[in-house]
mmCIF file of C-alpha atoms in Angstrom:
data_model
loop_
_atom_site.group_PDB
_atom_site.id
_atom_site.type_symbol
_atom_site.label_atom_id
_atom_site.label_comp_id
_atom_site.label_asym_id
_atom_site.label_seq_id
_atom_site.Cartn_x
_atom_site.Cartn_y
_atom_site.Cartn_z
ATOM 1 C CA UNK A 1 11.713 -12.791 -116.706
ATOM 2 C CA UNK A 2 13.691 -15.296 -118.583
ATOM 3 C CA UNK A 3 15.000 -14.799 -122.179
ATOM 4 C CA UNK A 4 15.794 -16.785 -125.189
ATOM 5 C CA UNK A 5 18.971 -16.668 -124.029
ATOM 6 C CA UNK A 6 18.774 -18.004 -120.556
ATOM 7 C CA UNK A 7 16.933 -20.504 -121.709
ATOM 8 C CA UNK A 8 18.994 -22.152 -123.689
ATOM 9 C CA UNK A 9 21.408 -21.737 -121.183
ATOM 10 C CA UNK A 10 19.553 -23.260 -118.635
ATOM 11 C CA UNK A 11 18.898 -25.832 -121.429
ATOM 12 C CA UNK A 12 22.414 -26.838 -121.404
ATOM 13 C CA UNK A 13 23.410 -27.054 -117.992
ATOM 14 C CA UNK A 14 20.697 -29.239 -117.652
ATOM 15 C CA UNK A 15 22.614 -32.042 -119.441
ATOM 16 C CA UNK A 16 25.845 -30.860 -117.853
ATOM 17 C CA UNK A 17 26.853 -28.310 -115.087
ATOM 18 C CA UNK A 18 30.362 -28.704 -115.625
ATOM 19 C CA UNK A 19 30.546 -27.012 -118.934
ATOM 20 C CA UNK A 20 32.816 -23.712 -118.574
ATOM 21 C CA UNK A 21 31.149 -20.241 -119.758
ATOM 22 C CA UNK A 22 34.078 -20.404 -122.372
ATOM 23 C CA UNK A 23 32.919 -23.745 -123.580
ATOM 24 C CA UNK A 24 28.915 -22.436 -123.675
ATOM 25 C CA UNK A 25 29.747 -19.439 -125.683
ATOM 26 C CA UNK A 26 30.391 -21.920 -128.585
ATOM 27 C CA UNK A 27 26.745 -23.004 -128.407
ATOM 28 C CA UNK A 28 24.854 -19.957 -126.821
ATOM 29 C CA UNK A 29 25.860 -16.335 -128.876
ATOM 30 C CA UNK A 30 27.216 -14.686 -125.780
ATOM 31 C CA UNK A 31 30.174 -13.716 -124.084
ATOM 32 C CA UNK A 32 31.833 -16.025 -121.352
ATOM 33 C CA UNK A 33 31.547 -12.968 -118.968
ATOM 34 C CA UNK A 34 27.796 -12.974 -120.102
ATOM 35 C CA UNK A 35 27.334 -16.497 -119.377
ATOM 36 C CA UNK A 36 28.953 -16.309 -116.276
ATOM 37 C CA UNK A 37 27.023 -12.981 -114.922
ATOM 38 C CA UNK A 38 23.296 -15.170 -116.057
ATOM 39 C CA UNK A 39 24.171 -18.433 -114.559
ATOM 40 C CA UNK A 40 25.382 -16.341 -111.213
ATOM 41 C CA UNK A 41 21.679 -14.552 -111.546
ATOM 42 C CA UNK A 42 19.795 -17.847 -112.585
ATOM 43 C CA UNK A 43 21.204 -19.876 -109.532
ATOM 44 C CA UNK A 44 20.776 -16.584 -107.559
ATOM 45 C CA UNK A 45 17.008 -15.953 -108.141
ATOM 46 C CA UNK A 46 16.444 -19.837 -107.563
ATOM 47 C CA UNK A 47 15.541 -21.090 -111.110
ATOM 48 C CA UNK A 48 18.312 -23.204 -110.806
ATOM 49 C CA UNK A 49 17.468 -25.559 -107.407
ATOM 50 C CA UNK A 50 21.228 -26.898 -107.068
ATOM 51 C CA UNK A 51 23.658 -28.788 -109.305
ATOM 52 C CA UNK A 52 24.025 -32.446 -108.887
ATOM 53 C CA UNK A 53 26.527 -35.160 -109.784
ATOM 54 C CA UNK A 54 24.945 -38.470 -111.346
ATOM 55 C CA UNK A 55 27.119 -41.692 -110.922
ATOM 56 C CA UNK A 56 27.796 -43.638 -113.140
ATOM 57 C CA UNK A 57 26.416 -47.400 -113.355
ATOM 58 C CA UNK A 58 28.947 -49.198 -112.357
ATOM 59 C CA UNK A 59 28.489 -47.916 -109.087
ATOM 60 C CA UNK A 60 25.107 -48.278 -108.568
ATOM 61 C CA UNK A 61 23.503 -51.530 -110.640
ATOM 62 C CA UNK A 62 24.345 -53.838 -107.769
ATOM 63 C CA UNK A 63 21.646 -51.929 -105.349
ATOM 64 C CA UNK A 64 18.191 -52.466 -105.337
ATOM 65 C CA UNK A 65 15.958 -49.872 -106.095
ATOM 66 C CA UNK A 66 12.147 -50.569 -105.875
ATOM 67 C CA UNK A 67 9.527 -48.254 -107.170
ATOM 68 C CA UNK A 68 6.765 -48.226 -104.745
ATOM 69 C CA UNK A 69 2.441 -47.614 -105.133
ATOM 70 C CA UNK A 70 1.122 -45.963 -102.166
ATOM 71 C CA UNK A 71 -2.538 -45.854 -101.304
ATOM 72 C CA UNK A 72 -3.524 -44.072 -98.313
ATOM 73 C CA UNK A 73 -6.008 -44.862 -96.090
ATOM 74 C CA UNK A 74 -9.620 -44.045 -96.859
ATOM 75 C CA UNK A 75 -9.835 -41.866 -93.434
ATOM 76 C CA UNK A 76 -6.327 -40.300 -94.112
ATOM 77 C CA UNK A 77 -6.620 -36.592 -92.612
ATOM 78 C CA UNK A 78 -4.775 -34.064 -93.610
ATOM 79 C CA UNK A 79 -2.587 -34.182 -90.515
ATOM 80 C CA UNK A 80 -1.193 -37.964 -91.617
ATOM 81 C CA UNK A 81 -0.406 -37.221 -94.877
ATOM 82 C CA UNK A 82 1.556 -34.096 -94.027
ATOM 83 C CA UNK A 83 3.167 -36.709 -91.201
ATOM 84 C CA UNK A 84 4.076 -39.197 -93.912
ATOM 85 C CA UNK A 85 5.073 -37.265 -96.927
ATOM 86 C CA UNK A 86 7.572 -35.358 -94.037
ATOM 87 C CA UNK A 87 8.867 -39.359 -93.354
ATOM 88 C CA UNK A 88 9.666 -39.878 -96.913
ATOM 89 C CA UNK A 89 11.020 -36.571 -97.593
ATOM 90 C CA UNK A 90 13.150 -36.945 -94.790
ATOM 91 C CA UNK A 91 14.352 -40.857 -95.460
ATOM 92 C CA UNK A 92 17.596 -40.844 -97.633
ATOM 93 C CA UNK A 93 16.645 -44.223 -99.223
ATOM 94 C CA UNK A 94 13.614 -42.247 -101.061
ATOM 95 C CA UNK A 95 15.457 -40.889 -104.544
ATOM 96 C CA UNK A 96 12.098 -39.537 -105.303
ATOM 97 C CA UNK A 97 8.225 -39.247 -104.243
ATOM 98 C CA UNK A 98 5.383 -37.547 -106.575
ATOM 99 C CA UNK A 99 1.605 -37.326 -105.175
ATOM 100 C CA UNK A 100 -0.224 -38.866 -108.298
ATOM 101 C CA UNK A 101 -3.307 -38.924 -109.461
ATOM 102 C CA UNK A 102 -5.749 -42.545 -109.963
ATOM 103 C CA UNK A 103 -5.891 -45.636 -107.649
ATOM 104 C CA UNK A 104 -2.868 -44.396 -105.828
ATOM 105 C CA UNK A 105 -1.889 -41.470 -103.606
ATOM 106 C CA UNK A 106 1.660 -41.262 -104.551
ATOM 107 C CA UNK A 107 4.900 -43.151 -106.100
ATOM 108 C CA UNK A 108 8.405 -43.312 -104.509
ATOM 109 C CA UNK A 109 11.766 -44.415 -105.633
ATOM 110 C CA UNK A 110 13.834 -46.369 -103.130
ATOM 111 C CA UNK A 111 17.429 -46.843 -103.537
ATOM 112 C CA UNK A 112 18.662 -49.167 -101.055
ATOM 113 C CA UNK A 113 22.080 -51.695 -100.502
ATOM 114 C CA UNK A 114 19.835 -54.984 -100.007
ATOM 115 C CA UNK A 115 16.975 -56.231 -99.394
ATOM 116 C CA UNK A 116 16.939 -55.995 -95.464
ATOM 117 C CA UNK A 117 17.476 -52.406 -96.177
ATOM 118 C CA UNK A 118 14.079 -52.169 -98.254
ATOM 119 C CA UNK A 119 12.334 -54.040 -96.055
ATOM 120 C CA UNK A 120 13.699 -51.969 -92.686
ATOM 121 C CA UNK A 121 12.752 -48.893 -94.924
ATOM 122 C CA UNK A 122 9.038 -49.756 -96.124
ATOM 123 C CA UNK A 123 8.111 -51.408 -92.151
ATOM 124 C CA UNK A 124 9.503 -47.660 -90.485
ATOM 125 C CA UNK A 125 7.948 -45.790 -93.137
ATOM 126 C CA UNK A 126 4.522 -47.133 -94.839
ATOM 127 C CA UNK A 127 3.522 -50.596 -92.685
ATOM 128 C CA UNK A 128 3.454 -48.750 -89.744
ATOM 129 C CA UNK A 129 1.473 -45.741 -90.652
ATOM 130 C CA UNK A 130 -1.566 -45.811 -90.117
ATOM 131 C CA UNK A 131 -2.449 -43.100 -93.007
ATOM 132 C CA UNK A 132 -0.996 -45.584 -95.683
ATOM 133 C CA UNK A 133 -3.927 -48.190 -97.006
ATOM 134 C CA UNK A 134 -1.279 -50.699 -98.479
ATOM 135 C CA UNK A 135 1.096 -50.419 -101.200
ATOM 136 C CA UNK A 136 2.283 -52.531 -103.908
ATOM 137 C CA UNK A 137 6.085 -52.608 -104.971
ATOM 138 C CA UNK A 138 7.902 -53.102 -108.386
ATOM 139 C CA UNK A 139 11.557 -53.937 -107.869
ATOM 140 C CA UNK A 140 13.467 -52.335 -111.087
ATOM 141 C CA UNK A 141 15.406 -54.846 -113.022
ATOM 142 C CA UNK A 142 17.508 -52.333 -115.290
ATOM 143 C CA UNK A 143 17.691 -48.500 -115.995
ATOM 144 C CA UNK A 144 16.153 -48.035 -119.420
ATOM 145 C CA UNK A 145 16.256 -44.244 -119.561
ATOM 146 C CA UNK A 146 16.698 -41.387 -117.393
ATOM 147 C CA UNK A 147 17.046 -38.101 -118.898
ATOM 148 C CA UNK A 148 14.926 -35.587 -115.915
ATOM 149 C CA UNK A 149 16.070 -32.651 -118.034
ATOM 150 C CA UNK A 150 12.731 -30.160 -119.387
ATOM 151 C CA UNK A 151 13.305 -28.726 -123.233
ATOM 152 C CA UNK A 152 12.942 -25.065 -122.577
ATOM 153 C CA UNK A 153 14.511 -23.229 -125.698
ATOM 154 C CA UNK A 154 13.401 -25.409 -128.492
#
């Protein structure tokens, strides 16, 4: 079970991994041998997946990311859609995939260099399925947000 104060740890390492056990101490009421035990425990027992590193913009605004509506197939088995959620899990241009709810069946992020890329990437993985119906693409202009961090203390 998780307490108040793992929480708020958890809380904070959401927004940055980097942050010593000296320098959460100031913000959680524990000791940095505490800290350091419960984040060994939290990433042990799996409720923390993995640590990433985000880049900055500068590196990334010249790429072209497209988010992409997928509708499957009317006839889509069970079988195909297993197949093609394994493609796009798989496929290092997809940043992220969700099975939604509505007119589509789910919605992926691609991050690719250029356009050729894209369009290599949605021909190998959704116009040549046959379990995918069509799908529609929005290519992203800018990043307005992206904070994928979940308020657990508060």
């Amino acid at each position: 079970m998780l307490d108040r104060f793992d929480l708020q740890l958890l809380d904070f390492v959401q927004r940055d991994d980097s942050r010593t056990a000296d320098s959460l101490a100031a913000d959680v009421p524990l000791s940095p041998s505490a800290i350091a035990r419960r984040l060994r425990r939290l990433r042990g027992e799996g409720w923390i997946a993995r640590t990433i590193a985000l880049l900055a913009p500068r590196l990334t605004r010249g790429r072209l990311r497209a988010i992409v509506f997928i509708q499957l197939s009317e006839h889509a088995d069970l079988q195909g859609k297993a197949a093609l959620e394994k493609r796009l899990l798989a496929a290092g241009e997809v940043q992220f995939c969700y099975e939604v709810a509505g007119p589509h069946d789910f919605i992926a992020l691609f991050d690719c260099a250029a356009m050729a890329e894209f369009n290599d990437s949605a021909d190998a993985l959704l116009a040549s399925s046959p379990t995918v119906r069509r799908y529609e693409t929005h290519f992203v202009k800018r990043e307005v947000k992206f904070a994928p961090f979940v308020g657990l203390s508060s």
